[in-house]
Tab-separated table of C-alpha atoms in Angstrom:
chain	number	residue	atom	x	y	z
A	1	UNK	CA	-0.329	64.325	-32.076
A	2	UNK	CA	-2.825	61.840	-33.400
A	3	UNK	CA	-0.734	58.985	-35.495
A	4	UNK	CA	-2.579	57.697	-38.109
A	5	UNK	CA	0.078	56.828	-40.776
A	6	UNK	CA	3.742	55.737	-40.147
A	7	UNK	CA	6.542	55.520	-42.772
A	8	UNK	CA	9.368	52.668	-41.983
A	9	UNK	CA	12.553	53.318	-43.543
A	10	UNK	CA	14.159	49.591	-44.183
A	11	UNK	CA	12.412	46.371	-45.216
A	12	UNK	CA	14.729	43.698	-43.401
A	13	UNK	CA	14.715	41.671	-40.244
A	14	UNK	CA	13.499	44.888	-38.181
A	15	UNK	CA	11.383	46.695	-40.923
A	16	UNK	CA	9.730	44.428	-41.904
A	17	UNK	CA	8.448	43.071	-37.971
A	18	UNK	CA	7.546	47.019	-37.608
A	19	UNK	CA	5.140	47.090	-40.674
A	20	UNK	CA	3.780	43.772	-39.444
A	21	UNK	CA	3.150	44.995	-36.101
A	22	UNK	CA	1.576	48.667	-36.811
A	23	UNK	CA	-0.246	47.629	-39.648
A	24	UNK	CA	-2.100	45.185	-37.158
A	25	UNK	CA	-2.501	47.604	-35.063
A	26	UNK	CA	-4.106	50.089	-37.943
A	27	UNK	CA	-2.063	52.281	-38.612
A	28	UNK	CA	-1.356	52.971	-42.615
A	29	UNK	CA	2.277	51.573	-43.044
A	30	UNK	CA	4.750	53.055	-46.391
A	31	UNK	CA	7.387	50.819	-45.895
A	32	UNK	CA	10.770	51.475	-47.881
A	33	UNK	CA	13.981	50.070	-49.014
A	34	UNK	CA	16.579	50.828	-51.560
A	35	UNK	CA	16.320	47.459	-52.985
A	36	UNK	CA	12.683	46.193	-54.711
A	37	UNK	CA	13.875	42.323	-54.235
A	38	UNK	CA	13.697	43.792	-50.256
A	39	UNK	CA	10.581	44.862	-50.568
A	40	UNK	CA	9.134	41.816	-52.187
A	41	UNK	CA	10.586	39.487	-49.510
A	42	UNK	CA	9.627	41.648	-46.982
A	43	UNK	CA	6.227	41.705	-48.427
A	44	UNK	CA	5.942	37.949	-48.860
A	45	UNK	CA	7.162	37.431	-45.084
A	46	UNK	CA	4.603	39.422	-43.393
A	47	UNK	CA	2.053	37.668	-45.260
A	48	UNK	CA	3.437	34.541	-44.512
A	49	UNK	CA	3.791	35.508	-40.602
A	50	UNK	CA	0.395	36.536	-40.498
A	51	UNK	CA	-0.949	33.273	-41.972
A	52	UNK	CA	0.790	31.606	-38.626
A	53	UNK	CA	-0.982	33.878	-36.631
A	54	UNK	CA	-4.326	32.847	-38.601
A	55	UNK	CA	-3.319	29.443	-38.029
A	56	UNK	CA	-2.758	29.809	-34.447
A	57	UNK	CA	-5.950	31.629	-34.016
A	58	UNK	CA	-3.501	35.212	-32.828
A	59	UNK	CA	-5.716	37.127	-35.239
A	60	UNK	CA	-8.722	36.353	-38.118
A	61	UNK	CA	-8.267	36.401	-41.550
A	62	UNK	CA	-10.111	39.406	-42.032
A	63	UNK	CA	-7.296	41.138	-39.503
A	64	UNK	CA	-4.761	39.582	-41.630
A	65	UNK	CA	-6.604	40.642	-44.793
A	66	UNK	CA	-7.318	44.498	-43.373
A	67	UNK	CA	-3.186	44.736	-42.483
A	68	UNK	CA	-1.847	43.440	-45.805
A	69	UNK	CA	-4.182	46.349	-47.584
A	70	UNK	CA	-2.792	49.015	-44.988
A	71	UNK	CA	0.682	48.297	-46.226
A	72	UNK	CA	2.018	49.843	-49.168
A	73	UNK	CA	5.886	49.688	-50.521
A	74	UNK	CA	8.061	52.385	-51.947
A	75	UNK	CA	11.666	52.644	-53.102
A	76	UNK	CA	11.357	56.231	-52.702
A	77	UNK	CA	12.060	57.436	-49.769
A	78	UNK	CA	10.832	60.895	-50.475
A	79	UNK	CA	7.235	59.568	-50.173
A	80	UNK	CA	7.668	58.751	-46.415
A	81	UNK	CA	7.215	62.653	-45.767
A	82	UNK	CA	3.504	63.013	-45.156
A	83	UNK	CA	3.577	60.311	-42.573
A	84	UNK	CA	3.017	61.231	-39.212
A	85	UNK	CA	6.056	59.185	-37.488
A	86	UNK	CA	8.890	57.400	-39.049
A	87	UNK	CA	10.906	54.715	-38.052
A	88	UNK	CA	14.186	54.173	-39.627
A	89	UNK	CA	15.056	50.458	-39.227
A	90	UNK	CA	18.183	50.600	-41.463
A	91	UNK	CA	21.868	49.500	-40.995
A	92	UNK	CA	23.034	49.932	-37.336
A	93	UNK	CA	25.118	52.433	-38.990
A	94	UNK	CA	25.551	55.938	-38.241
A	95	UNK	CA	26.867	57.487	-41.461
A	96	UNK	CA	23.618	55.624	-43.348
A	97	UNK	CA	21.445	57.053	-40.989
A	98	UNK	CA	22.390	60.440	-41.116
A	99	UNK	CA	22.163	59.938	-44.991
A	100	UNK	CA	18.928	58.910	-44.645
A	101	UNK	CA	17.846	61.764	-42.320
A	102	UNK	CA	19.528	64.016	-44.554
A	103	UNK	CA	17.131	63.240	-47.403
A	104	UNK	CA	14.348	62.498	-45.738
A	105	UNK	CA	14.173	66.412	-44.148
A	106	UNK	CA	13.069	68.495	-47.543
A	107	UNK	CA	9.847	65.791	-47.484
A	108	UNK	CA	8.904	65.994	-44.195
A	109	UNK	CA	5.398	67.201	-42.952
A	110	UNK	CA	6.325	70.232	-39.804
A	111	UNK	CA	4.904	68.198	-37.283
A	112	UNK	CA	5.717	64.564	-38.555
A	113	UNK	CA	8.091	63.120	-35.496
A	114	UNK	CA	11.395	61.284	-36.394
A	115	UNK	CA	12.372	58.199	-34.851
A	116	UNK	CA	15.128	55.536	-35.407
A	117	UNK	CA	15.158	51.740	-34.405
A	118	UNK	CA	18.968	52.164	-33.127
A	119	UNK	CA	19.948	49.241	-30.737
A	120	UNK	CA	23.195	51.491	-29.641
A	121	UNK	CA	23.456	54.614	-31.362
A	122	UNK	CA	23.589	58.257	-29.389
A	123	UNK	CA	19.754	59.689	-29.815
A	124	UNK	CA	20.700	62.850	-29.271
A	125	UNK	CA	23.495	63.241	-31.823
A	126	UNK	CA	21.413	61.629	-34.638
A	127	UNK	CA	18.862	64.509	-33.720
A	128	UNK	CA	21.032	66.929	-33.575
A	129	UNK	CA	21.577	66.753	-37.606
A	130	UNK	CA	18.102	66.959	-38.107
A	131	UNK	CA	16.087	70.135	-38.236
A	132	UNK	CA	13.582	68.608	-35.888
A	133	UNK	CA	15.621	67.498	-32.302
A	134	UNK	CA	12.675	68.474	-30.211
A	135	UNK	CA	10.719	65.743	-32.411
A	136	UNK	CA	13.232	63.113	-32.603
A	137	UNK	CA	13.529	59.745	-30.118
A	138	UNK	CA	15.041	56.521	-29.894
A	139	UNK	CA	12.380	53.144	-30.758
A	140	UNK	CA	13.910	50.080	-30.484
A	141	UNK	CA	12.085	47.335	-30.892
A	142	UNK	CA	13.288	43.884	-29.883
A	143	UNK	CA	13.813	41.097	-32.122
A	144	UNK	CA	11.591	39.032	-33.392
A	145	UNK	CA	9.067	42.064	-33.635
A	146	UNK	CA	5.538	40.087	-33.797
A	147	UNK	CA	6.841	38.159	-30.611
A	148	UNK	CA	8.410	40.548	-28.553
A	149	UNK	CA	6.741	42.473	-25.855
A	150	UNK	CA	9.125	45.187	-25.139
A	151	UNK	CA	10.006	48.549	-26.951
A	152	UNK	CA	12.400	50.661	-25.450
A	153	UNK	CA	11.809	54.373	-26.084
A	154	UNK	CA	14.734	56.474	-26.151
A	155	UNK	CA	14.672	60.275	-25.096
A	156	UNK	CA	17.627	62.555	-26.841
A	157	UNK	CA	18.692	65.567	-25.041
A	158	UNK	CA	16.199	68.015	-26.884
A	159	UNK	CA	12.955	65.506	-27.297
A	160	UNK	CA	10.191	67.285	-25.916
A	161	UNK	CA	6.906	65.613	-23.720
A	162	UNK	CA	4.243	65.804	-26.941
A	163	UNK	CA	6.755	63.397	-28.816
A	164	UNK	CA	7.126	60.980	-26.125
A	165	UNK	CA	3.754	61.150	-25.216
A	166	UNK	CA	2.985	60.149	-28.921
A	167	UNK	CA	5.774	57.560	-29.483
A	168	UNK	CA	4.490	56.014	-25.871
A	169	UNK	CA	0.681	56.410	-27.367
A	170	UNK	CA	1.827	53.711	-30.572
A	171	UNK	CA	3.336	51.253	-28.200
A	172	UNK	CA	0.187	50.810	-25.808
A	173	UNK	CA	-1.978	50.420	-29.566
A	174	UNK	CA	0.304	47.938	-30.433
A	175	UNK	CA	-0.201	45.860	-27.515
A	176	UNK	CA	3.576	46.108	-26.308
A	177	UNK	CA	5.346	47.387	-23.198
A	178	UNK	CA	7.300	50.417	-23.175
A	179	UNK	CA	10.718	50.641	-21.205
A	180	UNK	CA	12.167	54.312	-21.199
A	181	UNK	CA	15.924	54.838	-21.323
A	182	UNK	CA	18.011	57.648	-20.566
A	183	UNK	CA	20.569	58.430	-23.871
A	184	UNK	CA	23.307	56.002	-23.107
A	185	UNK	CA	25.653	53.759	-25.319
A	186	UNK	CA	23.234	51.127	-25.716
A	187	UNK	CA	20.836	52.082	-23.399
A	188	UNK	CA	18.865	49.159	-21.148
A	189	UNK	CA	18.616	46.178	-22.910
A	190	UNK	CA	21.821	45.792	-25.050
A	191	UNK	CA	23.975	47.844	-22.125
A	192	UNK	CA	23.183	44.613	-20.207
A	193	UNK	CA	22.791	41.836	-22.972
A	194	UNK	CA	25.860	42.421	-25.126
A	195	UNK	CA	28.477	42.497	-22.333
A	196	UNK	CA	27.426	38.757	-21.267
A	197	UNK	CA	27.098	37.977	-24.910
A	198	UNK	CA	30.840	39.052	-25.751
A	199	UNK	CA	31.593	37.483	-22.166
A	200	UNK	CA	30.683	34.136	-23.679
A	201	UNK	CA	32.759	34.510	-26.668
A	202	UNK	CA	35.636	34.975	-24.232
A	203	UNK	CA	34.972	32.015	-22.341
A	204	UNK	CA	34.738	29.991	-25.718
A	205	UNK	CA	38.398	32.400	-26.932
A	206	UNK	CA	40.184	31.495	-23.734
A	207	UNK	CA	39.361	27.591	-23.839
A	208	UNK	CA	37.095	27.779	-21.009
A	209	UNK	CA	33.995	25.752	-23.188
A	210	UNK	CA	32.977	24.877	-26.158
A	211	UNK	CA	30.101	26.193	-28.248
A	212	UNK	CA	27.911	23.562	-27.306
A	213	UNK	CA	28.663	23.667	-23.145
A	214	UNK	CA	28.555	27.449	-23.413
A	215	UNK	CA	25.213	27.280	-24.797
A	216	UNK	CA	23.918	24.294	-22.499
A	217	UNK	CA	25.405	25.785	-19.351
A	218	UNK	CA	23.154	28.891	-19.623
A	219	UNK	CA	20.401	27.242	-20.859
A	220	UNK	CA	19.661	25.167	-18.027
A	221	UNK	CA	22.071	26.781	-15.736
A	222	UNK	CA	20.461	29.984	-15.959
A	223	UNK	CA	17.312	29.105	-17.580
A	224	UNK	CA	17.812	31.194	-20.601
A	225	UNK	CA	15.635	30.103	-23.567
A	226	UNK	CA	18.686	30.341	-25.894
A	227	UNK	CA	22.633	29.783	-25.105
A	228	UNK	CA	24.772	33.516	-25.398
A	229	UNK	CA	26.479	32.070	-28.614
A	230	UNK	CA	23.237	30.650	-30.499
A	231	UNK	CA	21.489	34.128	-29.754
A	232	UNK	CA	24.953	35.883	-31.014
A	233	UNK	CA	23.850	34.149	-34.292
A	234	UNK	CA	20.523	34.774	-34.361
A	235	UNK	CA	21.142	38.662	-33.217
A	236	UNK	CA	23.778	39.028	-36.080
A	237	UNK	CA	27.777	38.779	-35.217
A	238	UNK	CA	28.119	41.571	-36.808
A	239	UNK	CA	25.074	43.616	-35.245
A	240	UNK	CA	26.722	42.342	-31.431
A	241	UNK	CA	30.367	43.563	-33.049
A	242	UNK	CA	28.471	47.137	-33.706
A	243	UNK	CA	27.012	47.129	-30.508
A	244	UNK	CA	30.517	46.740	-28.267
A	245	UNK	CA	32.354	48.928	-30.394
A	246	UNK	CA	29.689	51.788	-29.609
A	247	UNK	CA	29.760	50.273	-25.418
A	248	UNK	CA	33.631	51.127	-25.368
A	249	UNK	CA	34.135	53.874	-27.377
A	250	UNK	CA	30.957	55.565	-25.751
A	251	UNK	CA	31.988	54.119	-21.986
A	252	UNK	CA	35.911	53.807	-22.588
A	253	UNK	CA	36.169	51.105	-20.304
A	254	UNK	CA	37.834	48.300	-20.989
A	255	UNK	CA	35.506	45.767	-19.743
A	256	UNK	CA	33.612	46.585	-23.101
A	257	UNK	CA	36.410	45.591	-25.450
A	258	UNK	CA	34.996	43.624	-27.877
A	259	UNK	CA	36.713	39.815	-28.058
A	260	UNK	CA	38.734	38.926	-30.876
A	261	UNK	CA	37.255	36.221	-31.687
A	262	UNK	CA	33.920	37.852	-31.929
A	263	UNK	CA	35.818	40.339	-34.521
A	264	UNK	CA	37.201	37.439	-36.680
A	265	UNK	CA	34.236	35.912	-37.241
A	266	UNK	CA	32.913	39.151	-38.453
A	267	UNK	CA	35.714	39.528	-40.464
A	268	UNK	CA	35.390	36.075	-41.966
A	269	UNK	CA	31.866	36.957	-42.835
A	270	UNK	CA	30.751	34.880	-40.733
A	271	UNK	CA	27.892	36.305	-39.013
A	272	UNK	CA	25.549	33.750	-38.363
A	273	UNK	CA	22.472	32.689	-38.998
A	274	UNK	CA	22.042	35.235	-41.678
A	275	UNK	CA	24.990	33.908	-43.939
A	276	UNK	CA	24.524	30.282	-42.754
A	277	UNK	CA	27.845	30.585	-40.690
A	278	UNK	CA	28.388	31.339	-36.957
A	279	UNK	CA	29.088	29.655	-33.951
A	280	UNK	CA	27.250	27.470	-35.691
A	281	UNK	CA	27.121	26.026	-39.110
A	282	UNK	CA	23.309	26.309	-40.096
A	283	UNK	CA	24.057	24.516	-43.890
A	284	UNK	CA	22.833	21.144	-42.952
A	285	UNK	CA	19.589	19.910	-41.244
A	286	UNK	CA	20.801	20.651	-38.061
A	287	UNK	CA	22.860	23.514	-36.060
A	288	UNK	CA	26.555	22.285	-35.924
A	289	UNK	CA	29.293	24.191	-34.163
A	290	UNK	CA	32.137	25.975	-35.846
A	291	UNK	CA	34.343	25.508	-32.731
């Protein structure tokens, strides 16, 4: 299939990097979200994204001008149907993505292919509610979206070569690199990232280090651009809390067990950079840590 247009279901941290990328790219972008306020933030961020990337000299302002005017937003999700792939980039929730399936079906062209954003989420049993298996896959993008290179594409049991082929098609327009993944709790990327991540919150549970030593000791011990607790933050404690709850009730092993500590702060609602609170405390100038 030739994709032209693509329909993103979910205007936050994900959706709205998706629209940003693909409209670039040229495709015609409906992006939607239950909430307008959503929308308009989502709206205001891309431009302001792409005005970096003016700045920067990543792209002209007549690219920047071109990709505003191929996005258009909806709060009906109904109007996604024509579109010839859709992303869902909503809550890493099951139940709210079936629901958004669910209504999405009695709107859908018969050849537009299904996709969902899922960092964790079985491929294969989101498909199988759909009337459309063959034309359903997993495509996760990584976060930040504009920055990131990688996209992970994620085959269910029933998704058949055309769909690949096209999903594999949109990430060589975008520019990115795909990595395909068999249908796995978490697949590549999180399988491998969210054990070490939880790992660090154990080493900071059991008195091992604090936030700060944590963080330093990988930074320049292992030369990772951000510490395992400062990218908990950034990722979403509550996003990482998803993730290892799918790793061991999808693996049942225990080395997936998510720490308590890690579950407390989520049930503090303190989830990090999004509500200010993490590991760190992001309400004054700088990052301080909560422990």
């Amino acid at each position: 299939m030739d994709i032209r247009s693509i329909g993103i279901v979910g205007a936050g941290q994900m959706g709205n990097g998706i629209a940003h990328v693909t409209a670039l790219a040229g495709y015609d972008v409906t992006l939607t979200d239950v909430s307008a306020d959503a929308l308009e933030a989502a709206t205001a961020l891309i431009a302001k994204n792409m005005d970096r990337q003016v700045t920067r000299e990543k792209i002209t302002t007549g690219d920047r001008d071109a990709a505003l005017a191929r996005i258009r937003t909806t709060q009906d999700l109904a109007e996604l149907g024509p579109s010839n792939l859709i992303i869902e980039a909503a809550t890493e929730r099951e139940d709210i993505k079936d629901a958004i399936f669910a209504e999405l079906g009695p709107a859908l062209s018969p050849d537009t292919i299904l996709t969902s954003n899922t960092s964790s989420i079985s491929i294969t049993r989101l498909a199988s509610r759909t009337d459309r298996p063959e034309r359903f896959m997993g495509f996760h993008f990584m976060n930040p979206v504009p920055v990131m290179q990688l996209v992970e594409l994620i085959r269910g049991i029933a998704t058949d070569e055309a769909t690949y082929k096209a999903c594999y098609a949109v990430v060589e327009k975008l520019g990115k690199t795909a990595a395909t993944a068999e249908d796995f709790p978490a697949f590549i990327v999180n399988r491998i990232l969210m054990p070490m991540i939880n790992e660090a919150v154990y080493t900071l549970y059991e008195g091992v280090g604090t936030v700060t030593s944590i963080d330093t000791s990988m930074k320049l011990g292992a030369n990772h651009p951000m510490g395992p607790l400062e990218l908990a933050d950034f990722i979403g404690l509550d996003t990482c809390l998803a993730i290892m709850n799918v790793l061991h009730d999808g693996l049942a092993d225990t080395k997936y067990r998510p720490c308590p500590l890690l579950v407390k702060y989520v049930e503090a609602g303190w989830l990090g950079r999004k509500t200010q609170r993490g590991f760190y405390d992001y309400r004054g100038e700088a990052p301080v840590p909560t422990r």
